Short mmCIF file of C-alpha atoms and ligand atoms in Angstrom, two decimals:
data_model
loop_
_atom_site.label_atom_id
_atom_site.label_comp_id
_atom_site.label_asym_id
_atom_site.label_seq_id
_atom_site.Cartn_x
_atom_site.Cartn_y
_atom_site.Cartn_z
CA UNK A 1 0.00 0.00 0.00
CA UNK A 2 1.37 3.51 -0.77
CA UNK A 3 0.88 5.79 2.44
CA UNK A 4 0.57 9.66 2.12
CA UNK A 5 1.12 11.79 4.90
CA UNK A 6 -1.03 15.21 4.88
CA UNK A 7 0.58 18.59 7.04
CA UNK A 8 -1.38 21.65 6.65
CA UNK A 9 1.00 24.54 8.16
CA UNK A 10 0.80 27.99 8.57
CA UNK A 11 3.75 29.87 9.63
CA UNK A 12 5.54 27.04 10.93
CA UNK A 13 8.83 27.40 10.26
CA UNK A 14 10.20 26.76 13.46
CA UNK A 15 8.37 22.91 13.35
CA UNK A 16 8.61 21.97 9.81
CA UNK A 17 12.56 20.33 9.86
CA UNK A 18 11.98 18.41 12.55
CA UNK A 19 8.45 17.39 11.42
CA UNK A 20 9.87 16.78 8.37
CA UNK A 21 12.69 14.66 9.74
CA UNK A 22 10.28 12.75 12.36
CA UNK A 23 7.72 12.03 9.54
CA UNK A 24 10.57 11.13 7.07
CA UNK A 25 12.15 8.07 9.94
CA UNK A 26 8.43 6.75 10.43
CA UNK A 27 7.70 6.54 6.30
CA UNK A 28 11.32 4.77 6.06
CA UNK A 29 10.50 2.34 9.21
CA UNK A 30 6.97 1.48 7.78
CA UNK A 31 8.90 0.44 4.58
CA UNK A 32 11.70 -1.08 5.65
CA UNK A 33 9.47 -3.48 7.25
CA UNK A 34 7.85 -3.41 3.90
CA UNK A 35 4.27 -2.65 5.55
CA UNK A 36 3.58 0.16 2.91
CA UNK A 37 5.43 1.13 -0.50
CA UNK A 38 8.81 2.90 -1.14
CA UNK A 39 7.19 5.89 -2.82
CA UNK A 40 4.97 6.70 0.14
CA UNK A 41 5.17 10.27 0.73
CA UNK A 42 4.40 13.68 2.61
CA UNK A 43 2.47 16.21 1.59
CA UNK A 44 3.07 19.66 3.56
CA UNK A 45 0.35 22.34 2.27
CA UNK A 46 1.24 25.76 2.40
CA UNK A 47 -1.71 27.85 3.72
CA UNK A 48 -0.80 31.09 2.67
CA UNK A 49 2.09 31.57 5.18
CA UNK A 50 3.92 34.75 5.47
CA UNK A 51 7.11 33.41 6.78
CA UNK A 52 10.02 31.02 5.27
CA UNK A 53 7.40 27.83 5.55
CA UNK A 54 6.94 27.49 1.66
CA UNK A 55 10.51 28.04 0.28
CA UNK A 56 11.50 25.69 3.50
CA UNK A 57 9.23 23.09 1.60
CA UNK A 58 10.65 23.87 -1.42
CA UNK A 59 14.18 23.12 -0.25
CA UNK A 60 13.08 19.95 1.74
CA UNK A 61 11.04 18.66 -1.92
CA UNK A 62 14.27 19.39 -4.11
CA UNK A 63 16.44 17.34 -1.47
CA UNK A 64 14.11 14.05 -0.58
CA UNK A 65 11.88 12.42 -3.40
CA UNK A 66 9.46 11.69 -0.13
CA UNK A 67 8.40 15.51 0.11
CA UNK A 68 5.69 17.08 -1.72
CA UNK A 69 4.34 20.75 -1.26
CA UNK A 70 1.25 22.09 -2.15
CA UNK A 71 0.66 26.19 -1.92
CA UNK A 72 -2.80 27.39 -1.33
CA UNK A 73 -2.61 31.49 -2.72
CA UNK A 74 -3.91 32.78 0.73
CA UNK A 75 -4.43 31.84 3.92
CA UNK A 76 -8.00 29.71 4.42
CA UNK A 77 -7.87 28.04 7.48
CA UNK A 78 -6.49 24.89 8.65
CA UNK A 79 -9.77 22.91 7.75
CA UNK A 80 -9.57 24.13 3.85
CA UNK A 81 -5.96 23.41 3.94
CA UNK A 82 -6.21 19.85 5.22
CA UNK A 83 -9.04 19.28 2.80
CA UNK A 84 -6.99 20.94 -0.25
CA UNK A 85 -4.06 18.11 1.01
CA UNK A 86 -6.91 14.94 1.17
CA UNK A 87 -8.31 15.87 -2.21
CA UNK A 88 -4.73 16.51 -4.18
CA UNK A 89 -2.60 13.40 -2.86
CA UNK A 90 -2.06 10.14 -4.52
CA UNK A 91 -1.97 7.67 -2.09
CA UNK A 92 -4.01 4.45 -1.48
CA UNK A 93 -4.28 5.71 2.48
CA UNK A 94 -3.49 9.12 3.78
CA UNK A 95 -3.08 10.29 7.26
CA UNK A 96 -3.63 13.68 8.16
CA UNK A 97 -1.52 15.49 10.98
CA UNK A 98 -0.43 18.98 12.25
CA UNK A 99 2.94 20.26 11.66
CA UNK A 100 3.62 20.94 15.00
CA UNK A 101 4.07 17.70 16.77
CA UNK A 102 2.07 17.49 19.32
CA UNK A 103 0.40 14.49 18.07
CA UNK A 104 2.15 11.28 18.70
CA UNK A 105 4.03 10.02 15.16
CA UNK A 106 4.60 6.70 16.28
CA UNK A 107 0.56 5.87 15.97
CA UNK A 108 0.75 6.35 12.11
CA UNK A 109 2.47 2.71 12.73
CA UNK A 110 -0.26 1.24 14.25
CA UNK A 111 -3.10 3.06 11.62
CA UNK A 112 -1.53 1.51 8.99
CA UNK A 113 -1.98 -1.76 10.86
CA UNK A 114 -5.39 -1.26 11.17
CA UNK A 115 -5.65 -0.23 7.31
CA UNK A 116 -4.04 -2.84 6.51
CA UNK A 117 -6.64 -5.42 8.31
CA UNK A 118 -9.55 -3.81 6.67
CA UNK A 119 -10.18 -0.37 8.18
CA UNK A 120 -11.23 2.35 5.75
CA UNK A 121 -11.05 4.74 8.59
CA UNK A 122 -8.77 5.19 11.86
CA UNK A 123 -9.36 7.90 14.19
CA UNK A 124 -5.94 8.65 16.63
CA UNK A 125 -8.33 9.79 19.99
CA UNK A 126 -6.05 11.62 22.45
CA UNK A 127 -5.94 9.09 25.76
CA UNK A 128 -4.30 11.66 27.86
CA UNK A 129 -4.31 15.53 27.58
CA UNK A 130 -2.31 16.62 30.76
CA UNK A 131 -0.22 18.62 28.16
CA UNK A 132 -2.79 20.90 27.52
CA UNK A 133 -3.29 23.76 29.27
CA UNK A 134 -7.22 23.86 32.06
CA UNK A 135 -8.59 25.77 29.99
CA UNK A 136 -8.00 24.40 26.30
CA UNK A 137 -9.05 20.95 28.14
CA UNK A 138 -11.78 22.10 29.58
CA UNK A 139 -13.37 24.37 26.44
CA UNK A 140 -12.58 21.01 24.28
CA UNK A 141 -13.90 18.66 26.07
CA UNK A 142 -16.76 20.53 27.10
CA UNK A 143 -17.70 21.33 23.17
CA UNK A 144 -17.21 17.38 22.18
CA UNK A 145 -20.27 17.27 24.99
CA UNK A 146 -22.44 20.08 23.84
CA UNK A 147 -21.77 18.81 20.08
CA UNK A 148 -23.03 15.35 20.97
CA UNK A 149 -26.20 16.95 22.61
CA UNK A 150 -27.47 18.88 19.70
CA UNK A 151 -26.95 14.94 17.91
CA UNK A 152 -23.68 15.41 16.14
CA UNK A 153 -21.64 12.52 15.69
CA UNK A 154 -18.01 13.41 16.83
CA UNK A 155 -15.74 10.96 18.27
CA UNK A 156 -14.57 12.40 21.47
CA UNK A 157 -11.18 13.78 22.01
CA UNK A 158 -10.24 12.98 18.43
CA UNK A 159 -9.53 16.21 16.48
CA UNK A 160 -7.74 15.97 12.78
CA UNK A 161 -5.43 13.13 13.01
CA UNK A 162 -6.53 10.18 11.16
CA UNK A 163 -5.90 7.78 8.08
CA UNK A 164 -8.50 7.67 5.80
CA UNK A 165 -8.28 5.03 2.65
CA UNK A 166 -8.93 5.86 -0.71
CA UNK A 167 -12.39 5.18 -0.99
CA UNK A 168 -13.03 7.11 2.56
CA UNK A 169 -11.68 9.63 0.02
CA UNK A 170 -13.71 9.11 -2.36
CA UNK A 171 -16.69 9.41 -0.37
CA UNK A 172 -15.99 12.48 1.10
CA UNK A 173 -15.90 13.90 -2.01
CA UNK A 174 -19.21 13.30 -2.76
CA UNK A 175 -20.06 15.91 0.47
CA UNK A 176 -19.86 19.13 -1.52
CA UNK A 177 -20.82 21.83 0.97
CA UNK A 178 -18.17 24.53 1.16
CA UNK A 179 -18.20 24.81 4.96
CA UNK A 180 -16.90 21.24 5.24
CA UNK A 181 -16.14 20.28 9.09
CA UNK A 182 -14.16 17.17 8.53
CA UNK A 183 -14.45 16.04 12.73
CA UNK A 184 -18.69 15.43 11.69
CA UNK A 185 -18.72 14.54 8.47
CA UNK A 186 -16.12 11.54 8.77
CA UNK A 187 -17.97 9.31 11.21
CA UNK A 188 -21.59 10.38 8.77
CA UNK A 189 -19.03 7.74 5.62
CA UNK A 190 -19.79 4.74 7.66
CA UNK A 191 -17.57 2.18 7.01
CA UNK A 192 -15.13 -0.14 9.23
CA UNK A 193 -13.09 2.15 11.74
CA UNK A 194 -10.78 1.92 14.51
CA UNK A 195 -9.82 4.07 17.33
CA UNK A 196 -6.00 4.33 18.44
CA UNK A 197 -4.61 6.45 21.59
CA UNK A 198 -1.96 8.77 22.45
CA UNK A 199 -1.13 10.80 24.91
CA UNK A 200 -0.90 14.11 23.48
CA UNK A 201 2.22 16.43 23.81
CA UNK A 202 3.22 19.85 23.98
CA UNK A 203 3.69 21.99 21.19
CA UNK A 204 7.66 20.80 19.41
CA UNK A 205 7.86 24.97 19.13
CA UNK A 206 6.69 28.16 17.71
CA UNK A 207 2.88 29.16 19.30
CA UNK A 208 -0.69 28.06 18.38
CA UNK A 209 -1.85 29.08 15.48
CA UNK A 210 -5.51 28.66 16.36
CA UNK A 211 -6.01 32.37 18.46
CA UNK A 212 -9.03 32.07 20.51
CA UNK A 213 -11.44 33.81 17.61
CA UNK A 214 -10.66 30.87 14.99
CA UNK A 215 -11.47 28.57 17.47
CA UNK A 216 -14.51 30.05 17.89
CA UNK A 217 -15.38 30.15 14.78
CA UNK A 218 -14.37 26.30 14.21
CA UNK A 219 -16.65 25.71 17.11
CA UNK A 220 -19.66 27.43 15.76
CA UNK A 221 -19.09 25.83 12.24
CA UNK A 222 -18.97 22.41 13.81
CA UNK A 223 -22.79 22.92 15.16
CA UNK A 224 -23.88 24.94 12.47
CA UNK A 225 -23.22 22.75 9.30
CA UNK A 226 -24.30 19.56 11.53
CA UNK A 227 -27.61 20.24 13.39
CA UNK A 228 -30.92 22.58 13.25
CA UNK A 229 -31.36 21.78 17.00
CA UNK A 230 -31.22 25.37 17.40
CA UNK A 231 -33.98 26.29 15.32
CA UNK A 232 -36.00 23.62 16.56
CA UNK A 233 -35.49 24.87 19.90
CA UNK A 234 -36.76 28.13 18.63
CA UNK A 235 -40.09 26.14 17.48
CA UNK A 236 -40.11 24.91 21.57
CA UNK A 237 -39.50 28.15 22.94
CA UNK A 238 -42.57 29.33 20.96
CA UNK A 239 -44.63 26.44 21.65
CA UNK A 240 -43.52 26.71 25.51
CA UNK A 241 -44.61 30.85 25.73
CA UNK A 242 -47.81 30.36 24.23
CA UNK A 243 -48.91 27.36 26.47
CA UNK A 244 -47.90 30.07 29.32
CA UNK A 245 -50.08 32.49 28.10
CA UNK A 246 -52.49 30.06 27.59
CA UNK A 247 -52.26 28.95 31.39
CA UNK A 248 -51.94 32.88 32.44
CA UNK A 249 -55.56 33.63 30.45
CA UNK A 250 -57.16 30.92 32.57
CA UNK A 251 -55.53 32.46 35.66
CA UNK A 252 -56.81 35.66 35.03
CA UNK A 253 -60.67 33.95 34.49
CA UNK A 254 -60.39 32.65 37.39
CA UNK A 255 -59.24 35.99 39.73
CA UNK A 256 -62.14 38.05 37.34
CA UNK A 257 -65.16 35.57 38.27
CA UNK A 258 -64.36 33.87 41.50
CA UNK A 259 -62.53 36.84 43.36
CA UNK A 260 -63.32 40.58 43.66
CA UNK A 261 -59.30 41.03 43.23
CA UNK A 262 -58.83 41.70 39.61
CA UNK A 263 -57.50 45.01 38.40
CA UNK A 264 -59.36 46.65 35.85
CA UNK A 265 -57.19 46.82 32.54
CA UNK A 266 -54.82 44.13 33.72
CA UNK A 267 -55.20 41.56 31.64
CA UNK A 268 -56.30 42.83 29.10
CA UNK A 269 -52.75 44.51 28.58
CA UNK A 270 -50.48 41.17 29.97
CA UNK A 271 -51.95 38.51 28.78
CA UNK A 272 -51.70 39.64 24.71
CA UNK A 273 -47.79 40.08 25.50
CA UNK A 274 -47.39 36.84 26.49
CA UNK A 275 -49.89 35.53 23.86
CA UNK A 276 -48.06 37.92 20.74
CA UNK A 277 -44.79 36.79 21.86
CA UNK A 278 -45.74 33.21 21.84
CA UNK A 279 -47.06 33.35 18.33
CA UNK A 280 -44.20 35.28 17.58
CA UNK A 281 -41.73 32.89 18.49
CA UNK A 282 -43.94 29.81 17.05
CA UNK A 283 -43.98 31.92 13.36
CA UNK A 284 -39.92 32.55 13.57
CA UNK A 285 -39.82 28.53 14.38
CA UNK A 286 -42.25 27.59 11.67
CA UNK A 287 -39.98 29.46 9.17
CA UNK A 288 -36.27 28.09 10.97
CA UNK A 289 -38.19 24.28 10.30
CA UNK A 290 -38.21 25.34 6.57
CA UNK A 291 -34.69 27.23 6.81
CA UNK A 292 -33.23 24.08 8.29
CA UNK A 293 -34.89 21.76 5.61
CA UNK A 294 -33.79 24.24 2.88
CA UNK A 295 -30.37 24.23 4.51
CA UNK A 296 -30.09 20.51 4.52
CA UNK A 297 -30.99 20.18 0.74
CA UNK A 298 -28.63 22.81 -0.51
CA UNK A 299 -25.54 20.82 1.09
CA UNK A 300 -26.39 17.94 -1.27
CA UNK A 301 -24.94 15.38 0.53
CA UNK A 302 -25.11 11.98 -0.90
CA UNK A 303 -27.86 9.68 0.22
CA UNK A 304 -25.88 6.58 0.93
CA UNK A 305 -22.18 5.58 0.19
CA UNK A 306 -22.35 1.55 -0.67
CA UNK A 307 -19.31 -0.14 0.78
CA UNK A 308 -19.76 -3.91 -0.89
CA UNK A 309 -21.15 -5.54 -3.18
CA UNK A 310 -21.45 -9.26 -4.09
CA UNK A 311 -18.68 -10.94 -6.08
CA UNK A 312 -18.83 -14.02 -8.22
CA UNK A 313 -15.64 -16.40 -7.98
CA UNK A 314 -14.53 -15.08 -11.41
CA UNK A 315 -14.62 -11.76 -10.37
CA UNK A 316 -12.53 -12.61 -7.19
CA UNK A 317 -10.25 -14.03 -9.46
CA UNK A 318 -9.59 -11.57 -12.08
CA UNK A 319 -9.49 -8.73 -9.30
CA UNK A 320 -6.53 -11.17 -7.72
CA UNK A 321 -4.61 -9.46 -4.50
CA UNK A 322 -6.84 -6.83 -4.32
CA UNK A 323 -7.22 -5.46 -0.21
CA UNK A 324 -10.60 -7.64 0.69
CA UNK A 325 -10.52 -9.88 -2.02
CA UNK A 326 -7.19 -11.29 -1.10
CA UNK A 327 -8.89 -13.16 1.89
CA UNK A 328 -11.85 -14.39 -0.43
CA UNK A 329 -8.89 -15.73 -2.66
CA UNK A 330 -7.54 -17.55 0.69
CA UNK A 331 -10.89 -18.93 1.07
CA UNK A 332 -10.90 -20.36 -2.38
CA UNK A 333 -8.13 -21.74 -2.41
CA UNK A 334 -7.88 -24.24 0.64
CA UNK A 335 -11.49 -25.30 -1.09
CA UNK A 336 -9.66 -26.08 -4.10
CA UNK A 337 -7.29 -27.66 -2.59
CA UNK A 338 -9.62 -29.52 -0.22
CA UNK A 339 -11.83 -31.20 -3.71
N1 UDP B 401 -3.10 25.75 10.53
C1 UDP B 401 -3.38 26.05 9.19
N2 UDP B 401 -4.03 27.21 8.90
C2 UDP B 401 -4.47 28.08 9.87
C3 UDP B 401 -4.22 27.74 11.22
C4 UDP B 401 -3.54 26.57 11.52
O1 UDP B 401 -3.02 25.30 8.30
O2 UDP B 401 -5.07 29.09 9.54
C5 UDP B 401 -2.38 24.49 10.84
C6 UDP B 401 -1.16 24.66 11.71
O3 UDP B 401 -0.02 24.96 10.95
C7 UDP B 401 -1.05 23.30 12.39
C8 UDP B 401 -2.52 22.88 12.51
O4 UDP B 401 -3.25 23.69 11.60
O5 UDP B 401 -0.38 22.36 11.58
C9 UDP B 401 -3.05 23.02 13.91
O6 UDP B 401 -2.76 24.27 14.44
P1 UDP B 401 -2.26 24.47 15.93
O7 UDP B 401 -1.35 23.37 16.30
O8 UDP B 401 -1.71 25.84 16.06
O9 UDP B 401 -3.62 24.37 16.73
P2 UDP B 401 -3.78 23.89 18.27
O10 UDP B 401 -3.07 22.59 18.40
O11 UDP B 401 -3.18 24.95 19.10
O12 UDP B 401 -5.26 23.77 18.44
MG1 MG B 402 -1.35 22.04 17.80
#
């Protein structure tokens, strides 16, 4: 199998050599034990950085065969830039990483492993996040939770660092909304996966490049392009006010006929707030139902992905070693050689 690696970076010139060099040693240790191909390679995309990062990839492609580079002409955001990597390399699996070390290289070892016995899709899930500081922890973690409550599918703790095989690929391609958050939409492909832990390090050098605005913004994307909980809950809210006013009108029935307490002009001017707003909210709801449907159609996401289909024993044979059909082949074999 030929492995591609996939580094966005942006302004990273203080990381890229030695993520370069640390990448390089795992590619030539996965071939040397001849678990992927000789002309496996890394991909480090360029997203618009305005320091040496690009002609430092430059120099590193001229010197080793292994090193690609791909320059995007502006900066778009690590999520663009990683997708601009998945959709350009050649590879029959490709693991995405960031450039600046903090997850653990030595796991691409054990995702190829799990490629290799029939994963399309392995997600690296950080075990152990001590290197992070409270309150990065605590704002992750927390969002994985609030993202799973409004019913989108994230694995926990796992941000960008996975191996995805070419048909993975493939499918993804067929989602072709712009805003693309690649943390929901890979667990919506389906297919076999596996989950491998690290324990997750401190930066290698240089600072974040995710200030606390982009992440922010990441954060909203990830609910917004996943769920219309919050316009449903919009359609609640409305449904809850007008029940309110509903209960308040019978209230104020109650005070008029059965008590000589009511106030002259009382409810006549509370209980249409309560009632307006209601309605109000209920109409705003009513159109965020149609907003989210529209929404949802516009993406055009594909309706199903089909991962198998049937093979006849001449098929098996003419496709030969292929991943999958090489145990079928096993299987007919020892029955050949059993008759
Ligand atoms: N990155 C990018 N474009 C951006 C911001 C970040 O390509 O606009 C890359 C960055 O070079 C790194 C990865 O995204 O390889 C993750 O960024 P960082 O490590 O700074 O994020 P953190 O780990 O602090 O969340
Ligand atoms: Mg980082």
């Amino acid at each position: 199998m030929r492995l591609a690696i996939v580094v966005p970076c942006y302004n990273e010139q203080e990381v890229l050599p030695e993520a370069a060099s640390r990448l390089m040693g795992v590619l030539n240790r996965l071939a040397a034990k001849g678990r992927i191909a000789a002309d496996s390679c890394i991909y480090f995309v360029d997203d618009g950085s305005k320091d040496l990062t690009w002609p430092m990839i430059v120099e590193l492609a001229k010197r080793n065969p292994q090193v690609k580079g791909l320059k995007l002409s502006r900066n778009r955001g690590h999520q663009n830039a990683l997708i601009a990597g998945l959709f350009h390399a050649q590879g029959d699996a490709l693991v995405s990483i960031d450039a600046d070390l903090q997850d653990d290289v030595e796991v691409i070892a054990d995702m190829v492993e799990a490629y290799i016995s029939g994963c399309e899709v392995v997600y690296g899930v950080r075990g152990d996040r001590r290197s992070d500081s409270f309150f990065k922890r605590f704002t992750a973690e927390g969002y994985y939770r609030v993202l799973k409550m409004l019913g989108v599918d994230v694995v926990f703790n796992h941000a960008d660092y996975r191996l995805l095989s070419r048909r993975a690929i493939e499918a993804l391609r067929e989602y072709k909304e712009v805003n693309l958050f690649l943390r929901g939409v890979v667990p919506l492909l389906g297919f076999k996966s596996a989950t491998v832990s690290y324990a997750r390090s401190e930066r290698f050098a240089g600072e974040s490049k995710y200030p606390l605005h982009k992440m922010l913004r990441l954060a909203a994307q990830g609910v917004t392009s996943f769920s219309a909980t919050p316009l449903h809950l919009i359609t609640l809210l409305g449904l809850a006010v007008c029940f309110l006013s509903f209960a308040l009108t019978l209230w104020v029935l109650g005070v008029r006929f059965l008590t000589d307490e009511a106030v002259p002009g009382w409810a006549s001017t509370v209980v249409p707030i309560y009632f307006l707003g209601g309605v109000q909210l209920l109409c705003t709801g009513v159109i965020g139902e149609y907003l989210a449907k529209t929404y949802m159609e516009v993406k055009g996401r594909p309706r199903y992905v089909i991962e198998e289909e049937t093979r006849s024993e001449a098929q098996i044979r003419a496709l030969g070693a292929e991943r999958g059909t090489e145990a079928q082949l096993e299987v007919l074999n020892a029955r050949q050689g059993q008759s």
